[in-house]
mmCIF file of C-alpha atoms and ligand atoms in Angstrom:
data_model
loop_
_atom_site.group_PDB
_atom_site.id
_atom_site.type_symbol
_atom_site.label_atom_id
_atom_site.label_comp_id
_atom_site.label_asym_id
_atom_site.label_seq_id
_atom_site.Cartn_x
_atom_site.Cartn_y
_atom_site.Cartn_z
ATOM 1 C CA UNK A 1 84.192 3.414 34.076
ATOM 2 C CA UNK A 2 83.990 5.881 36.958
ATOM 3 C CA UNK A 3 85.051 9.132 35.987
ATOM 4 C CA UNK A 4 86.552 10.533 39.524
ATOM 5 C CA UNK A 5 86.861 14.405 38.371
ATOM 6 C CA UNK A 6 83.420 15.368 38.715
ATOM 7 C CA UNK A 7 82.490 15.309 42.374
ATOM 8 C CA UNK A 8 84.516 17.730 44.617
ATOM 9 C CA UNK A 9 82.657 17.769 47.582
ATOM 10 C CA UNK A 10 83.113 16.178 51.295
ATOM 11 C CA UNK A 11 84.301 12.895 52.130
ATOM 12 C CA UNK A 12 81.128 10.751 52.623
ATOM 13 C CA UNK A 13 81.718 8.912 55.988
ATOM 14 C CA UNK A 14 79.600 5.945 56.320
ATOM 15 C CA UNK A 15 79.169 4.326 59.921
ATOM 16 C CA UNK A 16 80.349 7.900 61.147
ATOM 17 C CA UNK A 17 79.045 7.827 64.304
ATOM 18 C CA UNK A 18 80.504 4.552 65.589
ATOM 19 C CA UNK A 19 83.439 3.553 67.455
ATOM 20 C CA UNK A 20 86.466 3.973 64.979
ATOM 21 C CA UNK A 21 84.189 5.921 62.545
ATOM 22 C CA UNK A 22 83.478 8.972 64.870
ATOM 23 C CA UNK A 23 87.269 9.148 65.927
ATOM 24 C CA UNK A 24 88.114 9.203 61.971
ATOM 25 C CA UNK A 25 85.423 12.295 61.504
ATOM 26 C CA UNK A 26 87.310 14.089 64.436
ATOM 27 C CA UNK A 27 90.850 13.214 62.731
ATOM 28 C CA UNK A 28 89.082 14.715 59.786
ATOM 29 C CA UNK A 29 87.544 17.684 60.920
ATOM 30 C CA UNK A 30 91.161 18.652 63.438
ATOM 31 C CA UNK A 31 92.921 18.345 59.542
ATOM 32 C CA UNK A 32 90.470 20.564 57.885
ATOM 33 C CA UNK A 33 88.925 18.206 55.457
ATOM 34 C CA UNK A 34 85.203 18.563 54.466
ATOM 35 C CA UNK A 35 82.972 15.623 55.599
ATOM 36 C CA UNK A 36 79.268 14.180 56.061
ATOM 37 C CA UNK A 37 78.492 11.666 57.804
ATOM 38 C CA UNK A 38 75.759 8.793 56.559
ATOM 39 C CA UNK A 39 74.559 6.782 59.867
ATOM 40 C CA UNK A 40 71.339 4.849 60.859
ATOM 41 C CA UNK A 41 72.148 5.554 64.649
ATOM 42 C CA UNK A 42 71.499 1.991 65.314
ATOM 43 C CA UNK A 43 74.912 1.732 67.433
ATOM 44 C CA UNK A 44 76.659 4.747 66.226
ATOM 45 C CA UNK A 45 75.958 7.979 68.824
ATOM 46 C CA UNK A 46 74.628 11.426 67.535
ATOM 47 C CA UNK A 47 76.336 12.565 70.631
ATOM 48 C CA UNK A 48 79.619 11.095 69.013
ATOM 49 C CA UNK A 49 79.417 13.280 65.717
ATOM 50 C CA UNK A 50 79.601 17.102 65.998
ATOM 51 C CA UNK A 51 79.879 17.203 62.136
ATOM 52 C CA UNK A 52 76.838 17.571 59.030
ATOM 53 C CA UNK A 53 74.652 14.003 59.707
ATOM 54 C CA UNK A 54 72.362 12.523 57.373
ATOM 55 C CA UNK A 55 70.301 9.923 59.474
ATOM 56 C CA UNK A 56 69.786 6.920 57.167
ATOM 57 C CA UNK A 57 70.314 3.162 56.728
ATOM 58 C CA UNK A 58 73.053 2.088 53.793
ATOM 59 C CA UNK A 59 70.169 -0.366 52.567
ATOM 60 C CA UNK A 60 67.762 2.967 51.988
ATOM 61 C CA UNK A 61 68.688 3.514 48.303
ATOM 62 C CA UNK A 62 66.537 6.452 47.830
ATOM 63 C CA UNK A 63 67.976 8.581 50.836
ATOM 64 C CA UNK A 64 71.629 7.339 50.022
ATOM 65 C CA UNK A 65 70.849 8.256 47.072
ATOM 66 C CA UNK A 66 69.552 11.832 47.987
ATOM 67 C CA UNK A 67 72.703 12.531 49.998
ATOM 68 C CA UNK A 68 75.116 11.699 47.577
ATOM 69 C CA UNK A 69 72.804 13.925 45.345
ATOM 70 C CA UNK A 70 72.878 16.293 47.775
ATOM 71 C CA UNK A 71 76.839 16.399 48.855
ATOM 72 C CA UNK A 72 78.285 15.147 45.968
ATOM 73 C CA UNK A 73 80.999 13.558 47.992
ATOM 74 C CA UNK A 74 84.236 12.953 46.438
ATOM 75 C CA UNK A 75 84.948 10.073 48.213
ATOM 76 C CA UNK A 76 83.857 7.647 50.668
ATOM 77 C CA UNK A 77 85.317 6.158 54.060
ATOM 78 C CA UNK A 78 83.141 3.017 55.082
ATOM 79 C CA UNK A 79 82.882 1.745 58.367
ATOM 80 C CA UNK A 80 78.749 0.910 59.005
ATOM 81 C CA UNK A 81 79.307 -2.909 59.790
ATOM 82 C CA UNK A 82 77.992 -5.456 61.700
ATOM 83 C CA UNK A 83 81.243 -6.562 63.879
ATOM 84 C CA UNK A 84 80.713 -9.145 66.734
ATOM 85 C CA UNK A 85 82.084 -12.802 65.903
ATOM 86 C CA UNK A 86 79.919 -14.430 68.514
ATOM 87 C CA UNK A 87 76.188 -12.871 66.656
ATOM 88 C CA UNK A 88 77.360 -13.324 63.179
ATOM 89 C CA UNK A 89 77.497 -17.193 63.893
ATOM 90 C CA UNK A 90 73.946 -16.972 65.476
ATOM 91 C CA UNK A 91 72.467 -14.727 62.957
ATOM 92 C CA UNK A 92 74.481 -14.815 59.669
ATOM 93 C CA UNK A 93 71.710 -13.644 57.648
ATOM 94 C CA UNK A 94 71.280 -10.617 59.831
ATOM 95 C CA UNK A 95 75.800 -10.173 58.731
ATOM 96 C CA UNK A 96 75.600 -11.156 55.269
ATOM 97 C CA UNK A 97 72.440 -8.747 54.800
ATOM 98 C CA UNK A 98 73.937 -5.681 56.826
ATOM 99 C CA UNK A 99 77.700 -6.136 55.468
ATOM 100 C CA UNK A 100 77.574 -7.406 52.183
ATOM 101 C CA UNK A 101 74.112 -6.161 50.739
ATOM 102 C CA UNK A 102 74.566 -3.044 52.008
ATOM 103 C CA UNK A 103 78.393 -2.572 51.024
ATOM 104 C CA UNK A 104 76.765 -3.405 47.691
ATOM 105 C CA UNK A 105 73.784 -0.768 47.883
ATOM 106 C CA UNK A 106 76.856 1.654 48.890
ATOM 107 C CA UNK A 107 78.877 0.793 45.831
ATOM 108 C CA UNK A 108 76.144 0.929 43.178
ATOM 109 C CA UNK A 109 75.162 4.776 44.902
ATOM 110 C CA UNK A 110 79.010 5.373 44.407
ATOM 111 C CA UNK A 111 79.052 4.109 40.980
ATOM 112 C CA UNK A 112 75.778 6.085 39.843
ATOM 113 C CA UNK A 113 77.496 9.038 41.211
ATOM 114 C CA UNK A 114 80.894 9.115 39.638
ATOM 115 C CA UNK A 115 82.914 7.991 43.080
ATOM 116 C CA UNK A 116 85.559 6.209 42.683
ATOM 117 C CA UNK A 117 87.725 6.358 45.952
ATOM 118 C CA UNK A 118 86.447 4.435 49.040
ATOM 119 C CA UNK A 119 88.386 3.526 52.295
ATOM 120 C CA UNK A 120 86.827 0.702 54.074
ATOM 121 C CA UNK A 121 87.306 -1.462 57.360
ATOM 122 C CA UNK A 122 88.077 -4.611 56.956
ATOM 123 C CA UNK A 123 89.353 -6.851 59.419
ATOM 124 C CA UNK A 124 92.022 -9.557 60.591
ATOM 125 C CA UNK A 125 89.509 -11.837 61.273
ATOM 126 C CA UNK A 126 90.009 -12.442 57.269
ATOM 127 C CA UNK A 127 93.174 -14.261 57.778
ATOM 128 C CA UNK A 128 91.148 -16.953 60.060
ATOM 129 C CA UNK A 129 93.494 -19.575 61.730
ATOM 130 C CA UNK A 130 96.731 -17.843 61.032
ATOM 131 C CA UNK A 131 99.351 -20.545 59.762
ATOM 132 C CA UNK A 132 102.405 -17.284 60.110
ATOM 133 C CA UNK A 133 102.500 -15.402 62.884
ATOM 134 C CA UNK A 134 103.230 -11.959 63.010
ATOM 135 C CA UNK A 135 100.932 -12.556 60.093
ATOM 136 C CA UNK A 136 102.273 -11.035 56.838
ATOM 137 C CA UNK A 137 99.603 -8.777 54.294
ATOM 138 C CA UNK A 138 99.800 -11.029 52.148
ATOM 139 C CA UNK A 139 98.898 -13.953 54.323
ATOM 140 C CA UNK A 140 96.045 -16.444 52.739
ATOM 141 C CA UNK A 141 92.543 -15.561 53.907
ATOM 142 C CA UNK A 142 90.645 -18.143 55.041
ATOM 143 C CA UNK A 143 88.081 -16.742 57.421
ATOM 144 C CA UNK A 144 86.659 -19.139 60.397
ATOM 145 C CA UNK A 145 83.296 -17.340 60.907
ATOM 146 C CA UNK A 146 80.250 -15.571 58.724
ATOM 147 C CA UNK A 147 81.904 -11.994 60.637
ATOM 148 C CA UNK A 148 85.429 -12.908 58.796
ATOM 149 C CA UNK A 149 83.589 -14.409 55.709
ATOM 150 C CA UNK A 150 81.298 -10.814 54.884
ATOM 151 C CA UNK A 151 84.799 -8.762 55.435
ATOM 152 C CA UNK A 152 86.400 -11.020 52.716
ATOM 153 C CA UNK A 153 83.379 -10.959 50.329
ATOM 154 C CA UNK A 154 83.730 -7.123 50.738
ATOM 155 C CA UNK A 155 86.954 -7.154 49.867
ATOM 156 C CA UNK A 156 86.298 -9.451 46.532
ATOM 157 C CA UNK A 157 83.395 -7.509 45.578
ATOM 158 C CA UNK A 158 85.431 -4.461 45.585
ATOM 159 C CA UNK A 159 88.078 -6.277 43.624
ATOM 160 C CA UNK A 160 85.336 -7.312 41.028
ATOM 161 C CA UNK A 161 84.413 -3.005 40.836
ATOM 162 C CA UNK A 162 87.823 -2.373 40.417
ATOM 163 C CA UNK A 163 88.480 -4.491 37.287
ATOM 164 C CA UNK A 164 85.315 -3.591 36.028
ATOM 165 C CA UNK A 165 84.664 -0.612 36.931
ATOM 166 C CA UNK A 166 87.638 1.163 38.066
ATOM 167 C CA UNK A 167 86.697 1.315 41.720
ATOM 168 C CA UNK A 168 89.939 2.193 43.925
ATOM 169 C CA UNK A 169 89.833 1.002 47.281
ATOM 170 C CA UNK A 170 92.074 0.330 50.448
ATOM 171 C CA UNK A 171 91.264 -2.526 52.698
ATOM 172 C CA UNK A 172 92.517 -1.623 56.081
ATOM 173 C CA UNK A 173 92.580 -5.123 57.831
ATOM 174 C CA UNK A 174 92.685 -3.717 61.661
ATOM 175 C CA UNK A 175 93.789 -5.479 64.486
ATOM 176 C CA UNK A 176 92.489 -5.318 67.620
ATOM 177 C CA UNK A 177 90.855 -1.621 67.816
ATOM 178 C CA UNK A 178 91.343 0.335 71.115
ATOM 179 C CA UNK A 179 91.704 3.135 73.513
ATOM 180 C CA UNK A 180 90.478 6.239 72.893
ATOM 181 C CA UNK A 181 90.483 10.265 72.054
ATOM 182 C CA UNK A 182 92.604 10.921 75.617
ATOM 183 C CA UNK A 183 90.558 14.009 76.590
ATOM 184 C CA UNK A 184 87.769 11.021 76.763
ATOM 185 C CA UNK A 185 85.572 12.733 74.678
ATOM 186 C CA UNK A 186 85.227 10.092 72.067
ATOM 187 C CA UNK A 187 85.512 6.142 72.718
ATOM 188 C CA UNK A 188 84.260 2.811 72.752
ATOM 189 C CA UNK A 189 80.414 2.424 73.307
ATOM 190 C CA UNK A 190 78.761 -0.802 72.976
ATOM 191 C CA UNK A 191 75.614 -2.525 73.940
ATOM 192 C CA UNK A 192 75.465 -4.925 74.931
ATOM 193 C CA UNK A 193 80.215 -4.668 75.263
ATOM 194 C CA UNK A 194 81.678 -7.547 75.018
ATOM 195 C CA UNK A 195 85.313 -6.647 74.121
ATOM 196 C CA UNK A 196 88.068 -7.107 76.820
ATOM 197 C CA UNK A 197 89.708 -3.516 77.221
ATOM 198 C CA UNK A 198 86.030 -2.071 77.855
ATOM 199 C CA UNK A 199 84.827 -4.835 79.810
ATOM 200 C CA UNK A 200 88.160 -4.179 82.825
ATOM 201 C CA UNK A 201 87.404 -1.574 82.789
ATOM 202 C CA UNK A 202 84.070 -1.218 83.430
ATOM 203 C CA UNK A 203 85.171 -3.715 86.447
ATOM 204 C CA UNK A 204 87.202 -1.092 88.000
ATOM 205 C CA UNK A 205 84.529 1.113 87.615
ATOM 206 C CA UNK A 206 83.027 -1.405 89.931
ATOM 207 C CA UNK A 207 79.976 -1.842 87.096
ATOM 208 C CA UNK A 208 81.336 -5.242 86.978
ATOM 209 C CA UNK A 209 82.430 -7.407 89.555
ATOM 210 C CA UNK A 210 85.085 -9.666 87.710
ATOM 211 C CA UNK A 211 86.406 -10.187 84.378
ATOM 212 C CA UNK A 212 86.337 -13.479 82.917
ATOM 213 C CA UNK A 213 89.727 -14.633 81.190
ATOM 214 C CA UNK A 214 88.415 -17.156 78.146
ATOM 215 C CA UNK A 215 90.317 -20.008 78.305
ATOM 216 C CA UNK A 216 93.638 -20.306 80.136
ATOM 217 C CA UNK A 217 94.989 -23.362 77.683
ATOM 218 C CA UNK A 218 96.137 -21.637 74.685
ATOM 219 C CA UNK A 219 100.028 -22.380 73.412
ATOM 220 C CA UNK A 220 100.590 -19.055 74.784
ATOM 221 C CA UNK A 221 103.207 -18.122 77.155
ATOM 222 C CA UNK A 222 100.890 -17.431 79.880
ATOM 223 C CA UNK A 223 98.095 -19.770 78.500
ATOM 224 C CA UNK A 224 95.516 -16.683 77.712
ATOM 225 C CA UNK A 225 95.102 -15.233 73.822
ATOM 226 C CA UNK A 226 97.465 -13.057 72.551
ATOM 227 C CA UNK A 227 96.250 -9.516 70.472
ATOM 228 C CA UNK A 228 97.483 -7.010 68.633
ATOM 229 C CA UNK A 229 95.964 -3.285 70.485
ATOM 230 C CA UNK A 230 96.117 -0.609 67.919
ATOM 231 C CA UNK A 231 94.801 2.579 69.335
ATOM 232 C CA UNK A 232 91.823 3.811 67.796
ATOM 233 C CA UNK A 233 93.527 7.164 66.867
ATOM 234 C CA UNK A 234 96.368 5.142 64.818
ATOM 235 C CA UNK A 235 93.940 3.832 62.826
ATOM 236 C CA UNK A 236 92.180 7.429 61.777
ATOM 237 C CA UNK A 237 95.754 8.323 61.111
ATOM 238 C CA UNK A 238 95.798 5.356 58.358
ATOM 239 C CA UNK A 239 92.224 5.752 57.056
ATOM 240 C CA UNK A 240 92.871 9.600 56.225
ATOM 241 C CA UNK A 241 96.519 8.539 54.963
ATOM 242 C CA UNK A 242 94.933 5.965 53.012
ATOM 243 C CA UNK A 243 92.172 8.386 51.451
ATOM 244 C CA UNK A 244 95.392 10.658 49.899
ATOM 245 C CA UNK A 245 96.942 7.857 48.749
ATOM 246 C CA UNK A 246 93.933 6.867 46.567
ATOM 247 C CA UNK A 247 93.231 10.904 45.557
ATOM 248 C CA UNK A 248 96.237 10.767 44.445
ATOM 249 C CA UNK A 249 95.517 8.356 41.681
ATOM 250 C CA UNK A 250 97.499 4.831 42.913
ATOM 251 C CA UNK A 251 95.842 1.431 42.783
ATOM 252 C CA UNK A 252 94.322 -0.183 44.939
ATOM 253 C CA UNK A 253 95.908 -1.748 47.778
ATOM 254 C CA UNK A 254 94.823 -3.913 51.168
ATOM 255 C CA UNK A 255 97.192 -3.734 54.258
ATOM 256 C CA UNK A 256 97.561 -4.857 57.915
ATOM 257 C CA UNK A 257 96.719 -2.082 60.752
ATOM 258 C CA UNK A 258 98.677 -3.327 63.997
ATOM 259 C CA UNK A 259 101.298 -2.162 66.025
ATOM 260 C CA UNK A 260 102.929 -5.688 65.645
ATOM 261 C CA UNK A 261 102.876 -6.446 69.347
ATOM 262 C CA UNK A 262 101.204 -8.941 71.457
ATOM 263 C CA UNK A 263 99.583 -8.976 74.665
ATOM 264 C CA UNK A 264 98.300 -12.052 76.356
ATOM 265 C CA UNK A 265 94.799 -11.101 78.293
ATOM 266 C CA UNK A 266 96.349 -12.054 81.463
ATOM 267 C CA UNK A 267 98.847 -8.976 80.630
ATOM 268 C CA UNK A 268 95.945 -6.372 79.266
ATOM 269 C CA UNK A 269 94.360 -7.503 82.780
ATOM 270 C CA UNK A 270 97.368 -6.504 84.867
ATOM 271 C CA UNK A 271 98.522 -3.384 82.816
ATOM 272 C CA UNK A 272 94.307 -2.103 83.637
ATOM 273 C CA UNK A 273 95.176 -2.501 87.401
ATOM 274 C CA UNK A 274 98.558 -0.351 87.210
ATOM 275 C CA UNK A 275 96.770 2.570 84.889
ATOM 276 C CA UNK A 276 93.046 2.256 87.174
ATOM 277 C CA UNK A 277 94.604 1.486 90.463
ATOM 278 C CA UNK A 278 91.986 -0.981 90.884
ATOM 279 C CA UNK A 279 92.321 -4.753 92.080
ATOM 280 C CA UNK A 280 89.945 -6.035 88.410
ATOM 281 C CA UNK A 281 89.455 -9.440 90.088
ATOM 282 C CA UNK A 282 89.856 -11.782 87.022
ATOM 283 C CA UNK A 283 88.179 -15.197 86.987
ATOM 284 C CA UNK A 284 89.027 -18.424 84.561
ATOM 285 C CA UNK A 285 86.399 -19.305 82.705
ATOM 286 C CA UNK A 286 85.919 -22.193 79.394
ATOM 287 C CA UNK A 287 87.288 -20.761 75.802
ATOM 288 C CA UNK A 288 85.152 -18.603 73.868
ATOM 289 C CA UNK A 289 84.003 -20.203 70.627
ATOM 290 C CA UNK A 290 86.426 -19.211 67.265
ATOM 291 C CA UNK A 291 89.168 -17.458 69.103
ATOM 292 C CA UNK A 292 92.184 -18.153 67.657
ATOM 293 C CA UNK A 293 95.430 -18.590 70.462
ATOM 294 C CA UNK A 294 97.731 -15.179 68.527
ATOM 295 C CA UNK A 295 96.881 -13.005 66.210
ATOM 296 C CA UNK A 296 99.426 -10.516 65.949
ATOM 297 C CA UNK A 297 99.946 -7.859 62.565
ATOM 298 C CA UNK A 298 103.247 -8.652 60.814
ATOM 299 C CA UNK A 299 104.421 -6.738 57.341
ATOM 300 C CA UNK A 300 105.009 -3.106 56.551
ATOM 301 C CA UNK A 301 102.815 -2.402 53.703
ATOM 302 C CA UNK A 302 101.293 0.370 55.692
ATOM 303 C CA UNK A 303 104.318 1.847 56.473
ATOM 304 C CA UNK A 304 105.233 1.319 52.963
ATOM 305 C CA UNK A 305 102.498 2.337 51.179
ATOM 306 C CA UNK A 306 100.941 5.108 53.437
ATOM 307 C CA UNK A 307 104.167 5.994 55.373
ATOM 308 C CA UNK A 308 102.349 4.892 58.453
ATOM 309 C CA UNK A 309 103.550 4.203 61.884
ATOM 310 C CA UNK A 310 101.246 3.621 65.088
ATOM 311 C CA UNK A 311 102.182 6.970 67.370
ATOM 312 C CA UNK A 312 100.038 5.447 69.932
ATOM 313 C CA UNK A 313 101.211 1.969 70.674
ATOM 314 C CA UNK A 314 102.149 1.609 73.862
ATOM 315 C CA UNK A 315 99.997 -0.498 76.191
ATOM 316 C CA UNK A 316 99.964 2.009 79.004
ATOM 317 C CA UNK A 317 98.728 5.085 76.366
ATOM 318 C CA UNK A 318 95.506 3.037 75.253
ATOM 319 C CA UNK A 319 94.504 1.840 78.208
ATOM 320 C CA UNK A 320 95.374 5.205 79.788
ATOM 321 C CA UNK A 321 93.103 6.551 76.640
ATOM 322 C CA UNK A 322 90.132 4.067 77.364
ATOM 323 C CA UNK A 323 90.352 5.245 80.820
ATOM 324 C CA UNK A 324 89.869 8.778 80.440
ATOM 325 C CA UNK A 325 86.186 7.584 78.553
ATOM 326 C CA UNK A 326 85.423 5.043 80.995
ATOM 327 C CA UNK A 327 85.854 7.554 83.640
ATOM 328 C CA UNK A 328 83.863 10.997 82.026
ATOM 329 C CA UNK A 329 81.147 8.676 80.472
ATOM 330 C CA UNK A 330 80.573 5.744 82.957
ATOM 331 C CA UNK A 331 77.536 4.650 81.689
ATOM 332 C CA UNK A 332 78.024 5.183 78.062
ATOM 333 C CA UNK A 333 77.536 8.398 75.382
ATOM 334 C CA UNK A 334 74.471 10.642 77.213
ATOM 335 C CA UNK A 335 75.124 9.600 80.392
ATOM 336 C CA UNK A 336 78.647 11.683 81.781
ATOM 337 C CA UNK A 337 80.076 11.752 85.017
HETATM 338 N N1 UDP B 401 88.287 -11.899 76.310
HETATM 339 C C1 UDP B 401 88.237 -12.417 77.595
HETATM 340 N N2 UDP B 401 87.214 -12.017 78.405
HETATM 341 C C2 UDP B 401 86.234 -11.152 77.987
HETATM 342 C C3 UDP B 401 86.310 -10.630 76.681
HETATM 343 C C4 UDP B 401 87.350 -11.030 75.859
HETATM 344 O O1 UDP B 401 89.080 -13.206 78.006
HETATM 345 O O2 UDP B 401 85.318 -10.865 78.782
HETATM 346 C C5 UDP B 401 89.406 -12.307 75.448
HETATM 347 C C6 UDP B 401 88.953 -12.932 74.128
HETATM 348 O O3 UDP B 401 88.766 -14.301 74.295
HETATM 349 C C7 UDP B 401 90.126 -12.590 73.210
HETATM 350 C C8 UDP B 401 90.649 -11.265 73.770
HETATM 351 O O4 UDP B 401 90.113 -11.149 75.087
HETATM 352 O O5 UDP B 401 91.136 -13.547 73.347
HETATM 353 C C9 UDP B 401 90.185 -10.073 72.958
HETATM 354 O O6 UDP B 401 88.798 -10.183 72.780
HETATM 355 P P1 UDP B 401 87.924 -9.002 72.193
HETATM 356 O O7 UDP B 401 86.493 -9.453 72.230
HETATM 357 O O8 UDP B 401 88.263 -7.733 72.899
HETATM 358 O O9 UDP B 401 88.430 -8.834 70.701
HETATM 359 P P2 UDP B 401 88.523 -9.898 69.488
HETATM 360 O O10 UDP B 401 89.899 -10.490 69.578
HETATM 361 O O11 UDP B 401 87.434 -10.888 69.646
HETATM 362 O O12 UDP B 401 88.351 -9.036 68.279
#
């Protein structure tokens, strides 16, 4: 078994330097809590992390190894993850090696080190083809693509520790992640983007000259897919909630991150123009491959469990959020206004 008492250092932050990771480490750091971060830089930004950074891949045993050596972390937040539906159907080997060998090679480090407390993303796309929508936490999981299908094997190999080895872990299933730290210091940086909010709004930057709308067919009330936007803050909220939770010696537990609203893209498209002021011409264009028409977060384990509730939920505030980035980094981390 894992005997938790011995380490006592900083919360080990894989995939620190990314998107939701880097807004977590700030979350972190504003609350006072020791951390390191563990991050290849392959699409995480050093210019993202003001925080202790050991450069390194998950898959490098020896240097994972070092740093847990070296920190002695006392528990782990994991969010280094391959995450694009689109490349994980092209290239599965490339998800199933990055996500669920190297969750693995994180594990067995954790394990040899006495760790027993890790927080780790996990995802709606789990659920697959909901068949109840707002879907419930405890909805079956039935993933539709090798993104979905890596999340879930994550999840069951973490299961498998527990019982045997007295792992504890949360599975935050997020919805749609977005917005942003509103001074616009932190947000979303992708190459190559291909997520909506981003994507307008890099079109009323004028870097774009349209957005394309994926399919205007859907059983939708406006034909376009309908998400669930949780801002990217509400989440770190949850992950650091979820980390005390777990100190404090409960089970294990998965739950739904959403602010259990929908928005069609036809309506994220026209709430951009009011916050940017721009026109964002949009443009129909054929269904994107594995979308499914709603997926929208129902239940209230969070709020249960963690005594969570999104602060941030309001369209306007994460678009208004995403803007502030857009604007003071228009080209991305190392390139500001
Ligand atoms: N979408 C779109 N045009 C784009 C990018 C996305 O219409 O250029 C749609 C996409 O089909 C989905 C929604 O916007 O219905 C959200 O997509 P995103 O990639 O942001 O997140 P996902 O739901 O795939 O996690």
């Amino acid at each position: 078994m894992i005997h938790p008492d011995t380490p006592s250092g900083p919360v080990l932050v894989a995939g620190g330097a990314g998107y939701i990771g880097s807004h977590t480490v700030r979350t972190l750091q504003e609350r006072g809590v020791p951390l390191v971060v563990l991050d290849d830089l392959s699409t995480g930004h050093a210019e993202a992390v003001d925080a202790p950074l050991v450069r390194a891949d998950l898959g490098d045993r020896e240097a994972v190894r070092a740093a847990f050596a070296e920190h002695r972390p006392r528990a782990v937040i994991h969010f280094a993850a391959k995450c694009y539906v689109g490349e994980s159907v092209e290239k599965p080997a490339l998800y199933y090696h990055e996500n669920v060998t190297k969750t693995w090679c994180l594990l067995e480090e954790m394990r040899r080190a006495g760790v027993r407390d890790i927080v780790f993303s996990s995802t709606c796309a789990t659920y697959g083809e909901p068949v109840e929508v707002p879907i419930p936490d405890d909805h079956r999981q039935l993933p539709i693509n090798p993104y979905g299908r890596t999340k879930l094997h994550m999840e069951h190999m973490m299961g498998d520790y527990d019982r045997a080895y007295g792992l504890r872990f949360a599975a935050l299933r997020y919805f749609n992640a977005a917005g942003a730290m509103p001074d616009g210091s932190l947000g979303e940086d992708h190459h190559p983007e291909t997520h909506l909010i981003p994507l307008v709004l890099q079109v009323a930057l004028g870097q774009r000259e349209r957005i394309l709308v994926f399919g205007e067919d859907y059983p939708t009330p406006d034909g376009t897919c309908v998400r669930d936007y949780i801002h990217v803050l509400d989440l770190a909220d949850a992950h650091l909630r979820a980390l005390a939770r777990l100190q404090a010696g409960e089970p294990s537990f998965a739950c739904n991150l959403g602010t259990g609203s929908g928005y069609s893209v036809r309506e994220i498209v026209a709430a951009a123009r009011e916050v940017t002021g721009h026109s964002i011409p949009a443009e129909s264009a054929p269904r994107r491959e594995g979308d499914p028409a709603v997926l929208v977060s129902g239940g209230r384990r969070a709020e249960e469990l963690l005594g969570w509730k999104p602060e941030r939920a309001h369209l306007a505030t994460i678009l208004e959020d995403a803007w502030s980035f857009h604007r003071r980094h228009p080209g991305g981390y190392g390139k500001p206004a």
